[in-house]
Amino acid sequence: MNLKRIKLELFHLRKAFSQYHQLRRYIRNRFILNRKILGFLGTFERPQTHDNLSIHTMLGHQHVLMALWSLASFYAVSKSIGKLYLHSDGTLTADDTRILQKFFPSAELVDPVGVLTQYADKFSQYPEIRDFRVKYKKNFFQTKLIDPFVISDRDIRLFFDIDILWFQNSELIENEIRNNCPHSYMMTGTFSDEEGDPNANTVYFKDGSKLPATFSSFNGGIMLYHKKNFPADKLTE
């Protein structure tokens, strides 16, 4: 475990103790219960119920267990099941891949570097997007926006981060998918730091300006859209 990971673990331990007052429960869940999911004997994926929907998430080596819990909860409650793409951040090991393929045997694992070669024909349809993707290949926020748009062979795309647990089927998402997704959605939330600063999530630019609060409230944790709502000519302006 490197220094960065140690600092992150200490941060979460401190937060569990000082903010949530659940240190003992956090330690049990984090270091004991968390790994029990690996002992599940079956698979978590279910047969596809929608042939025009793709589901995407991005993960790395340190996120595999979290991803299993997130995806397992999604499959447990969701009615609309599409083709699953697991986008690697480049740190997945051979063991990670084996674990993911065990529980999601039909999923397509997408390598962040190999994707440009594997899907060269699709990227060639969007030369400006491809060039942007190559220029900022280490920016994984750009990767998680661009790769699902380019490589998916389905019109409706649902992306969600692996730190999300699904406790029930989202009626809003379900209704949109059922109606061929006429609208695009992003997750929103109330953003403030522990001291209550409402500008804690404000996006600042190099020239000193900042993104209006209305737009700063959007969060890429969950995104749902139909490809027709994102014409390539608009994305490349």
GROMACS .gro file of N, CA, C and O in nm, residues 103-215:
model
  452
  103PHE      N    1  -1.804  -1.299  -1.229
  103PHE     CA    2  -1.936  -1.252  -1.187
  103PHE      C    3  -2.015  -1.187  -1.300
  103PHE      O    4  -2.137  -1.179  -1.293
  104PHE      N    5  -1.943  -1.140  -1.404
  104PHE     CA    6  -2.010  -1.076  -1.518
  104PHE      C    7  -1.951  -1.131  -1.647
  104PHE      O    8  -1.880  -1.061  -1.721
  105PRO      N    9  -1.979  -1.258  -1.676
  105PRO     CA   10  -1.915  -1.326  -1.789
  105PRO      C   11  -1.947  -1.266  -1.925
  105PRO      O   12  -1.870  -1.284  -2.020
  106SER      N   13  -2.058  -1.195  -1.938
  106SER     CA   14  -2.095  -1.137  -2.067
  106SER      C   15  -2.047  -0.993  -2.084
  106SER      O   16  -2.066  -0.934  -2.191
  107ALA      N   17  -1.986  -0.938  -1.981
  107ALA     CA   18  -1.941  -0.799  -1.987
  107ALA      C   19  -1.823  -0.784  -2.082
  107ALA      O   20  -1.743  -0.876  -2.099
  108GLU      N   21  -1.812  -0.668  -2.141
  108GLU     CA   22  -1.697  -0.637  -2.226
  108GLU      C   23  -1.603  -0.547  -2.149
  108GLU      O   24  -1.641  -0.437  -2.107
  109LEU      N   25  -1.479  -0.593  -2.128
  109LEU     CA   26  -1.379  -0.514  -2.059
  109LEU      C   27  -1.307  -0.425  -2.159
  109LEU      O   28  -1.259  -0.473  -2.263
  110VAL      N   29  -1.301  -0.296  -2.127
  110VAL     CA   30  -1.246  -0.197  -2.220
  110VAL      C   31  -1.116  -0.141  -2.162
  110VAL      O   32  -1.116  -0.080  -2.055
  111ASP      N   33  -1.007  -0.163  -2.234
  111ASP     CA   34  -0.877  -0.111  -2.191
  111ASP      C   35  -0.864   0.034  -2.239
  111ASP      O   36  -0.896   0.064  -2.355
  112PRO      N   37  -0.816   0.125  -2.154
  112PRO     CA   38  -0.813   0.267  -2.191
  112PRO      C   39  -0.714   0.301  -2.301
  112PRO      O   40  -0.728   0.404  -2.367
  113VAL      N   41  -0.615   0.215  -2.322
  113VAL     CA   42  -0.519   0.238  -2.429
  113VAL      C   43  -0.558   0.156  -2.553
  113VAL      O   44  -0.565   0.208  -2.664
  114GLY      N   45  -0.584   0.029  -2.532
  114GLY     CA   46  -0.619  -0.059  -2.643
  114GLY      C   47  -0.748  -0.023  -2.712
  114GLY      O   48  -0.771  -0.062  -2.827
  115VAL      N   49  -0.834   0.054  -2.643
  115VAL     CA   50  -0.963   0.090  -2.702
  115VAL      C   51  -0.947   0.166  -2.833
  115VAL      O   52  -1.027   0.153  -2.925
  116LEU      N   53  -0.842   0.246  -2.844
  116LEU     CA   54  -0.821   0.326  -2.965
  116LEU      C   55  -0.789   0.238  -3.085
  116LEU      O   56  -0.820   0.273  -3.199
  117THR      N   57  -0.726   0.123  -3.059
  117THR     CA   58  -0.696   0.028  -3.167
  117THR      C   59  -0.813  -0.067  -3.189
  117THR      O   60  -0.853  -0.093  -3.302
  118GLN      N   61  -0.868  -0.117  -3.080
  118GLN     CA   62  -0.977  -0.214  -3.089
  118GLN      C   63  -1.099  -0.155  -3.159
  118GLN      O   64  -1.167  -0.225  -3.233
  119TYR      N   65  -1.124  -0.027  -3.135
  119TYR     CA   66  -1.240   0.038  -3.196
  119TYR      C   67  -1.196   0.147  -3.293
  119TYR      O   68  -1.259   0.252  -3.304
  120ALA      N   69  -1.088   0.121  -3.365
  120ALA     CA   70  -1.032   0.221  -3.456
  120ALA      C   71  -1.134   0.266  -3.561
  120ALA      O   72  -1.141   0.386  -3.594
  121ASP      N   73  -1.215   0.173  -3.611
  121ASP     CA   74  -1.314   0.209  -3.712
  121ASP      C   75  -1.416   0.308  -3.658
  121ASP      O   76  -1.455   0.402  -3.727
  122LYS      N   77  -1.457   0.286  -3.533
  122LYS     CA   78  -1.556   0.376  -3.474
  122LYS      C   79  -1.495   0.512  -3.441
  122LYS      O   80  -1.558   0.616  -3.463
  123PHE      N   81  -1.373   0.514  -3.389
  123PHE     CA   82  -1.308   0.641  -3.360
  123PHE      C   83  -1.280   0.719  -3.487
  123PHE      O   84  -1.278   0.843  -3.485
  124SER      N   85  -1.257   0.648  -3.598
  124SER     CA   86  -1.229   0.717  -3.725
  124SER      C   87  -1.350   0.796  -3.775
  124SER      O   88  -1.335   0.887  -3.857
  125GLN      N   89  -1.468   0.763  -3.724
  125GLN     CA   90  -1.588   0.838  -3.763
  125GLN      C   91  -1.592   0.975  -3.696
  125GLN      O   92  -1.667   1.063  -3.738
  126TYR      N   93  -1.513   0.991  -3.589
  126TYR     CA   94  -1.511   1.116  -3.514
  126TYR      C   95  -1.365   1.161  -3.496
  126TYR      O   96  -1.310   1.151  -3.387
  127PRO      N   97  -1.301   1.209  -3.602
  127PRO     CA   98  -1.157   1.241  -3.593
  127PRO      C   99  -1.124   1.346  -3.488
  127PRO      O  100  -1.021   1.336  -3.421
  128GLU      N  101  -1.211   1.448  -3.471
  128GLU     CA  102  -1.183   1.551  -3.371
  128GLU      C  103  -1.191   1.493  -3.230
  128GLU      O  104  -1.107   1.523  -3.144
  129ILE      N  105  -1.290   1.408  -3.207
  129ILE     CA  106  -1.304   1.345  -3.075
  129ILE      C  107  -1.189   1.250  -3.050
  129ILE      O  108  -1.133   1.246  -2.940
  130ARG      N  109  -1.148   1.175  -3.152
  130ARG     CA  110  -1.034   1.084  -3.138
  130ARG      C  111  -0.907   1.161  -3.102
  130ARG      O  112  -0.833   1.121  -3.012
  131ASP      N  113  -0.881   1.270  -3.172
  131ASP     CA  114  -0.761   1.348  -3.146
  131ASP      C  115  -0.763   1.406  -3.005
  131ASP      O  116  -0.660   1.411  -2.936
  132PHE      N  117  -0.880   1.451  -2.961
  132PHE     CA  118  -0.895   1.505  -2.825
  132PHE      C  119  -0.870   1.395  -2.723
  132PHE      O  120  -0.802   1.415  -2.622
  133ARG      N  121  -0.923   1.276  -2.752
  133ARG     CA  122  -0.907   1.160  -2.663
  133ARG      C  123  -0.760   1.122  -2.650
  133ARG      O  124  -0.712   1.089  -2.541
  134VAL      N  125  -0.686   1.126  -2.760
  134VAL     CA  126  -0.544   1.092  -2.758
  134VAL      C  127  -0.465   1.198  -2.683
  134VAL      O  128  -0.375   1.166  -2.603
  135LYS      N  129  -0.498   1.323  -2.705
  135LYS     CA  130  -0.425   1.434  -2.641
  135LYS      C  131  -0.440   1.430  -2.489
  135LYS      O  132  -0.346   1.458  -2.415
  136TYR      N  133  -0.560   1.395  -2.442
  136TYR     CA  134  -0.587   1.394  -2.298
  136TYR      C  135  -0.613   1.252  -2.247
  136TYR      O  136  -0.703   1.229  -2.167
  137LYS      N  137  -0.531   1.159  -2.294
  137LYS     CA  138  -0.556   1.018  -2.262
  137LYS      C  139  -0.540   0.985  -2.114
  137LYS      O  140  -0.591   0.883  -2.067
  138LYS      N  141  -0.471   1.070  -2.038
  138LYS     CA  142  -0.455   1.045  -1.895
  138LYS      C  143  -0.566   1.107  -1.812
  138LYS      O  144  -0.568   1.090  -1.690
  139ASN      N  145  -0.655   1.180  -1.877
  139ASN     CA  146  -0.768   1.241  -1.807
  139ASN      C  147  -0.884   1.143  -1.811
  139ASN      O  148  -0.956   1.135  -1.910
  140PHE      N  149  -0.904   1.069  -1.703
  140PHE     CA  150  -1.003   0.962  -1.706
  140PHE      C  151  -1.146   1.013  -1.699
  140PHE      O  152  -1.240   0.941  -1.730
  141PHE      N  153  -1.163   1.140  -1.658
  141PHE     CA  154  -1.298   1.195  -1.665
  141PHE      C  155  -1.339   1.211  -1.811
  141PHE      O  156  -1.453   1.182  -1.848
  142GLN      N  157  -1.245   1.255  -1.895
  142GLN     CA  158  -1.274   1.265  -2.039
  142GLN      C  159  -1.296   1.126  -2.097
  142GLN      O  160  -1.384   1.105  -2.182
  143THR      N  161  -1.217   1.029  -2.050
  143THR     CA  162  -1.229   0.893  -2.100
  143THR      C  163  -1.367   0.836  -2.075
  143THR      O  164  -1.428   0.774  -2.163
  144LYS      N  165  -1.419   0.858  -1.956
  144LYS     CA  166  -1.549   0.798  -1.924
  144LYS      C  167  -1.663   0.867  -1.997
  144LYS      O  168  -1.772   0.811  -2.008
  145LEU      N  169  -1.639   0.987  -2.048
  145LEU     CA  170  -1.740   1.053  -2.130
  145LEU      C  171  -1.731   1.011  -2.276
  145LEU      O  172  -1.832   0.987  -2.342
  146ILE      N  173  -1.608   1.002  -2.325
  146ILE     CA  174  -1.587   0.979  -2.468
  146ILE      C  175  -1.604   0.834  -2.508
  146ILE      O  176  -1.674   0.802  -2.606
  147ASP      N  177  -1.540   0.742  -2.436
  147ASP     CA  178  -1.539   0.602  -2.480
  147ASP      C  179  -1.678   0.540  -2.491
  147ASP      O  180  -1.708   0.475  -2.591
  148PRO      N  181  -1.766   0.557  -2.391
  148PRO     CA  182  -1.902   0.501  -2.408
  148PRO      C  183  -1.975   0.561  -2.528
  148PRO      O  184  -2.048   0.489  -2.598
  149PHE      N  185  -1.954   0.691  -2.553
  149PHE     CA  186  -2.019   0.755  -2.668
  149PHE      C  187  -1.975   0.691  -2.799
  149PHE      O  188  -2.056   0.668  -2.889
  150VAL      N  189  -1.846   0.662  -2.810
  150VAL     CA  190  -1.792   0.614  -2.937
  150VAL      C  191  -1.813   0.464  -2.957
  150VAL      O  192  -1.855   0.420  -3.064
  151ILE      N  193  -1.787   0.384  -2.854
  151ILE     CA  194  -1.778   0.239  -2.877
  151ILE      C  195  -1.909   0.165  -2.864
  151ILE      O  196  -1.924   0.056  -2.920
  152SER      N  197  -2.006   0.219  -2.793
  152SER     CA  198  -2.130   0.146  -2.772
  152SER      C  199  -2.206   0.128  -2.902
  152SER      O  200  -2.216   0.220  -2.984
  153ASP      N  201  -2.261   0.008  -2.921
  153ASP     CA  202  -2.343  -0.017  -3.039
  153ASP      C  203  -2.492  -0.005  -3.007
  153ASP      O  204  -2.577  -0.045  -3.085
  154ARG      N  205  -2.522   0.052  -2.890
  154ARG     CA  206  -2.661   0.075  -2.849
  154ARG      C  207  -2.686   0.226  -2.848
  154ARG      O  208  -2.595   0.306  -2.826
  155ASP      N  209  -2.811   0.266  -2.870
  155ASP     CA  210  -2.843   0.409  -2.876
  155ASP      C  211  -2.857   0.472  -2.738
  155ASP      O  212  -2.824   0.589  -2.719
  156ILE      N  213  -2.908   0.395  -2.641
  156ILE     CA  214  -2.929   0.449  -2.506
  156ILE      C  215  -2.812   0.405  -2.419
  156ILE      O  216  -2.777   0.287  -2.414
  157ARG      N  217  -2.751   0.503  -2.349
  157ARG     CA  218  -2.633   0.473  -2.267
  157ARG      C  219  -2.658   0.517  -2.123
  157ARG      O  220  -2.696   0.631  -2.098
  158LEU      N  221  -2.633   0.428  -2.030
  158LEU     CA  222  -2.641   0.458  -1.888
  158LEU      C  223  -2.503   0.439  -1.828
  158LEU      O  224  -2.445   0.332  -1.839
  159PHE      N  225  -2.450   0.545  -1.767
  159PHE     CA  226  -2.320   0.537  -1.700
  159PHE      C  227  -2.340   0.569  -1.553
  159PHE      O  228  -2.408   0.665  -1.518
  160PHE      N  229  -2.277   0.488  -1.466
  160PHE     CA  230  -2.279   0.524  -1.324
  160PHE      C  231  -2.147   0.484  -1.259
  160PHE      O  232  -2.081   0.389  -1.299
  161ASP      N  233  -2.109   0.561  -1.158
  161ASP     CA  234  -1.987   0.535  -1.084
  161ASP      C  235  -2.006   0.417  -0.989
  161ASP      O  236  -2.118   0.389  -0.945
  162ILE      N  237  -1.896   0.351  -0.955
  162ILE     CA  238  -1.905   0.230  -0.875
  162ILE      C  239  -1.912   0.258  -0.724
  162ILE      O  240  -1.910   0.163  -0.645
  163ASP      N  241  -1.922   0.384  -0.685
  163ASP     CA  242  -1.944   0.413  -0.543
  163ASP      C  243  -2.093   0.433  -0.513
  163ASP      O  244  -2.130   0.487  -0.410
  164ILE      N  245  -2.177   0.387  -0.606
  164ILE     CA  246  -2.323   0.400  -0.591
  164ILE      C  247  -2.384   0.263  -0.564
  164ILE      O  248  -2.357   0.167  -0.636
  165LEU      N  249  -2.465   0.254  -0.460
  165LEU     CA  250  -2.542   0.133  -0.432
  165LEU      C  251  -2.688   0.157  -0.471
  165LEU      O  252  -2.743   0.263  -0.443
  166TRP      N  253  -2.750   0.059  -0.535
  166TRP     CA  254  -2.888   0.070  -0.581
  166TRP      C  255  -2.977  -0.010  -0.486
  166TRP      O  256  -2.966  -0.132  -0.479
  167PHE      N  257  -3.065   0.059  -0.415
  167PHE     CA  258  -3.153  -0.007  -0.318
  167PHE      C  259  -3.291  -0.035  -0.377
  167PHE      O  260  -3.366  -0.116  -0.322
  168GLN      N  261  -3.324   0.033  -0.486
  168GLN     CA  262  -3.449   0.005  -0.555
  168GLN      C  263  -3.436   0.051  -0.700
  168GLN      O  264  -3.346   0.129  -0.733
  169ASN      N  265  -3.524   0.000  -0.783
  169ASN     CA  266  -3.521   0.039  -0.924
  169ASN      C  267  -3.559   0.186  -0.938
  169ASN      O  268  -3.656   0.232  -0.878
  170SER      N  269  -3.481   0.261  -1.015
  170SER     CA  270  -3.511   0.402  -1.037
  170SER      C  271  -3.624   0.416  -1.137
  170SER      O  272  -3.608   0.384  -1.255
  171GLU      N  273  -3.740   0.463  -1.091
  171GLU     CA  274  -3.854   0.479  -1.181
  171GLU      C  275  -3.826   0.584  -1.287
  171GLU      O  276  -3.871   0.572  -1.402
  172LEU      N  277  -3.752   0.690  -1.251
  172LEU     CA  278  -3.720   0.793  -1.349
  172LEU      C  279  -3.637   0.734  -1.462
  172LEU      O  280  -3.669   0.755  -1.581
  173ILE      N  281  -3.531   0.662  -1.428
  173ILE     CA  282  -3.447   0.600  -1.531
  173ILE      C  283  -3.527   0.497  -1.609
  173ILE      O  284  -3.520   0.492  -1.733
  174GLU      N  285  -3.605   0.417  -1.539
  174GLU     CA  286  -3.684   0.312  -1.605
  174GLU      C  287  -3.782   0.371  -1.706
  174GLU      O  288  -3.795   0.321  -1.819
  175ASN      N  289  -3.851   0.478  -1.667
  175ASN     CA  290  -3.949   0.540  -1.756
  175ASN      C  291  -3.882   0.600  -1.879
  175ASN      O  292  -3.935   0.593  -1.990
  176GLU      N  293  -3.766   0.663  -1.859
  176GLU     CA  294  -3.694   0.722  -1.972
  176GLU      C  295  -3.652   0.614  -2.071
  176GLU      O  296  -3.668   0.630  -2.193
  177ILE      N  297  -3.598   0.506  -2.021
  177ILE     CA  298  -3.554   0.398  -2.108
  177ILE      C  299  -3.674   0.338  -2.181
  177ILE      O  300  -3.669   0.309  -2.301
  178ARG      N  301  -3.783   0.320  -2.110
  178ARG     CA  302  -3.903   0.262  -2.169
  178ARG      C  303  -3.957   0.350  -2.283
  178ARG      O  304  -4.012   0.299  -2.381
  179ASN      N  305  -3.938   0.482  -2.270
  179ASN     CA  306  -3.987   0.576  -2.372
  179ASN      C  307  -3.879   0.616  -2.472
  179ASN      O  308  -3.888   0.720  -2.537
  180ASN      N  309  -3.775   0.534  -2.483
  180ASN     CA  310  -3.665   0.556  -2.577
  180ASN      C  311  -3.581   0.678  -2.544
  180ASN      O  312  -3.521   0.740  -2.630
  181CYS      N  313  -3.580   0.713  -2.417
  181CYS     CA  314  -3.489   0.815  -2.363
  181CYS      C  315  -3.495   0.949  -2.439
  181CYS      O  316  -3.395   0.993  -2.496
  182PRO      N  317  -3.610   1.017  -2.438
  182PRO     CA  318  -3.619   1.147  -2.507
  182PRO      C  319  -3.541   1.257  -2.437
  182PRO      O  320  -3.511   1.360  -2.498
  183HIS      N  321  -3.508   1.240  -2.309
  183HIS     CA  322  -3.435   1.340  -2.233
  183HIS      C  323  -3.301   1.286  -2.188
  183HIS      O  324  -3.281   1.165  -2.180
  184SER      N  325  -3.210   1.376  -2.156
  184SER     CA  326  -3.080   1.338  -2.101
  184SER      C  327  -3.077   1.376  -1.953
  184SER      O  328  -3.130   1.481  -1.915
  185TYR      N  329  -3.013   1.294  -1.872
  185TYR     CA  330  -3.011   1.319  -1.728
  185TYR      C  331  -2.870   1.305  -1.673
  185TYR      O  332  -2.790   1.223  -1.719
  186MET      N  333  -2.841   1.386  -1.573
  186MET     CA  334  -2.721   1.371  -1.492
  186MET      C  335  -2.761   1.378  -1.346
  186MET      O  336  -2.859   1.444  -1.311
  187MET      N  337  -2.685   1.309  -1.264
  187MET     CA  338  -2.707   1.313  -1.121
  187MET      C  339  -2.682   1.455  -1.068
  187MET      O  340  -2.592   1.525  -1.114
  188THR      N  341  -2.764   1.500  -0.976
  188THR     CA  342  -2.743   1.628  -0.910
  188THR      C  343  -2.740   1.607  -0.760
  188THR      O  344  -2.783   1.505  -0.708
  189GLY      N  345  -2.688   1.706  -0.689
  189GLY     CA  346  -2.683   1.694  -0.545
  189GLY      C  347  -2.658   1.828  -0.481
  189GLY      O  348  -2.636   1.929  -0.549
  190THR      N  349  -2.666   1.831  -0.349
  190THR     CA  350  -2.636   1.952  -0.273
  190THR      C  351  -2.490   1.946  -0.233
  190THR      O  352  -2.448   1.854  -0.165
  191PHE      N  353  -2.413   2.043  -0.278
  191PHE     CA  354  -2.270   2.039  -0.257
  191PHE      C  355  -2.227   2.142  -0.154
  191PHE      O  356  -2.252   2.261  -0.167
  192SER      N  357  -2.164   2.095  -0.050
  192SER     CA  358  -2.104   2.184   0.050
  192SER      C  359  -2.001   2.104   0.126
  192SER      O  360  -2.008   1.981   0.133
  193ASP      N  361  -1.903   2.172   0.181
  193ASP     CA  362  -1.805   2.099   0.259
  193ASP      C  363  -1.854   2.082   0.402
  193ASP      O  364  -1.967   2.117   0.435
  194GLU      N  365  -1.771   2.026   0.487
  194GLU     CA  366  -1.813   1.996   0.623
  194GLU      C  367  -1.847   2.122   0.702
  194GLU      O  368  -1.918   2.117   0.802
  195GLU      N  369  -1.792   2.237   0.660
  195GLU     CA  370  -1.822   2.363   0.729
  195GLU      C  371  -1.946   2.431   0.672
  195GLU      O  372  -1.983   2.541   0.712
  196GLY      N  373  -2.008   2.367   0.571
  196GLY     CA  374  -2.131   2.422   0.515
  196GLY      C  375  -2.108   2.524   0.405
  196GLY      O  376  -2.198   2.600   0.370
  197ASP      N  377  -1.988   2.530   0.350
  197ASP     CA  378  -1.960   2.624   0.243
  197ASP      C  379  -2.034   2.581   0.116
  197ASP      O  380  -2.006   2.476   0.060
  198PRO      N  381  -2.131   2.662   0.067
  198PRO     CA  382  -2.209   2.622  -0.051
  198PRO      C  383  -2.127   2.623  -0.179
  198PRO      O  384  -2.171   2.573  -0.281
  199ASN      N  385  -2.007   2.683  -0.175
  199ASN     CA  386  -1.924   2.690  -0.294
  199ASN      C  387  -1.817   2.581  -0.296
  199ASN      O  388  -1.721   2.588  -0.374
  200ALA      N  389  -1.832   2.481  -0.212
  200ALA     CA  390  -1.728   2.378  -0.198
  200ALA      C  391  -1.706   2.303  -0.328
  200ALA      O  392  -1.597   2.253  -0.352
  201ASN      N  393  -1.805   2.291  -0.413
  201ASN     CA  394  -1.790   2.217  -0.537
  201ASN      C  395  -1.783   2.309  -0.659
  201ASN      O  396  -1.798   2.264  -0.772
  202THR      N  397  -1.761   2.434  -0.637
  202THR     CA  398  -1.754   2.529  -0.748
  202THR      C  399  -1.637   2.496  -0.839
  202THR      O  400  -1.528   2.464  -0.793
  203VAL      N  401  -1.662   2.503  -0.969
  203VAL     CA  402  -1.558   2.475  -1.069
  203VAL      C  403  -1.494   2.607  -1.111
  203VAL      O  404  -1.562   2.697  -1.163
  204TYR      N  405  -1.362   2.620  -1.090
  204TYR     CA  406  -1.289   2.742  -1.126
  204TYR      C  407  -1.204   2.716  -1.251
  204TYR      O  408  -1.152   2.607  -1.271
  205PHE      N  409  -1.192   2.821  -1.332
  205PHE     CA  410  -1.112   2.812  -1.453
  205PHE      C  411  -0.982   2.891  -1.437
  205PHE      O  412  -0.967   2.970  -1.344
  206LYS      N  413  -0.889   2.868  -1.529
  206LYS     CA  414  -0.757   2.928  -1.518
  206LYS      C  415  -0.761   3.081  -1.521
  206LYS      O  416  -0.671   3.146  -1.467
  207ASP      N  417  -0.860   3.139  -1.588
  207ASP     CA  418  -0.867   3.285  -1.596
  207ASP      C  419  -0.934   3.348  -1.473
  207ASP      O  420  -0.955   3.468  -1.468
  208GLY      N  421  -0.965   3.265  -1.373
  208GLY     CA  422  -1.026   3.315  -1.251
  208GLY      C  423  -1.177   3.310  -1.248
  208GLY      O  424  -1.239   3.329  -1.143
  209SER      N  425  -1.239   3.286  -1.362
  209SER     CA  426  -1.385   3.276  -1.367
  209SER      C  427  -1.429   3.142  -1.310
  209SER      O  428  -1.347   3.052  -1.287
  210LYS      N  429  -1.557   3.128  -1.287
  210LYS     CA  430  -1.608   3.003  -1.231
  210LYS      C  431  -1.740   2.965  -1.297
  210LYS      O  432  -1.812   3.051  -1.350
  211LEU      N  433  -1.767   2.839  -1.294
  211LEU     CA  434  -1.890   2.787  -1.352
  211LEU      C  435  -2.008   2.827  -1.264
  211LEU      O  436  -2.000   2.817  -1.142
  212PRO      N  437  -2.118   2.875  -1.324
  212PRO     CA  438  -2.234   2.912  -1.243
  212PRO      C  439  -2.282   2.797  -1.156
  212PRO      O  440  -2.270   2.678  -1.193
  213ALA      N  441  -2.333   2.829  -1.040
  213ALA     CA  442  -2.377   2.728  -0.943
  213ALA      C  443  -2.478   2.631  -1.003
  213ALA      O  444  -2.481   2.513  -0.968
  214THR      N  445  -2.561   2.679  -1.095
  214THR     CA  446  -2.663   2.594  -1.157
  214THR      C  447  -2.600   2.475  -1.225
  214THR      O  448  -2.650   2.362  -1.217
  215PHE      N  449  -2.486   2.498  -1.292
  215PHE     CA  450  -2.419   2.390  -1.364
  215PHE      C  451  -2.325   2.312  -1.274
  215PHE      O  452  -2.300   2.194  -1.297
   0.00000   0.00000   0.00000
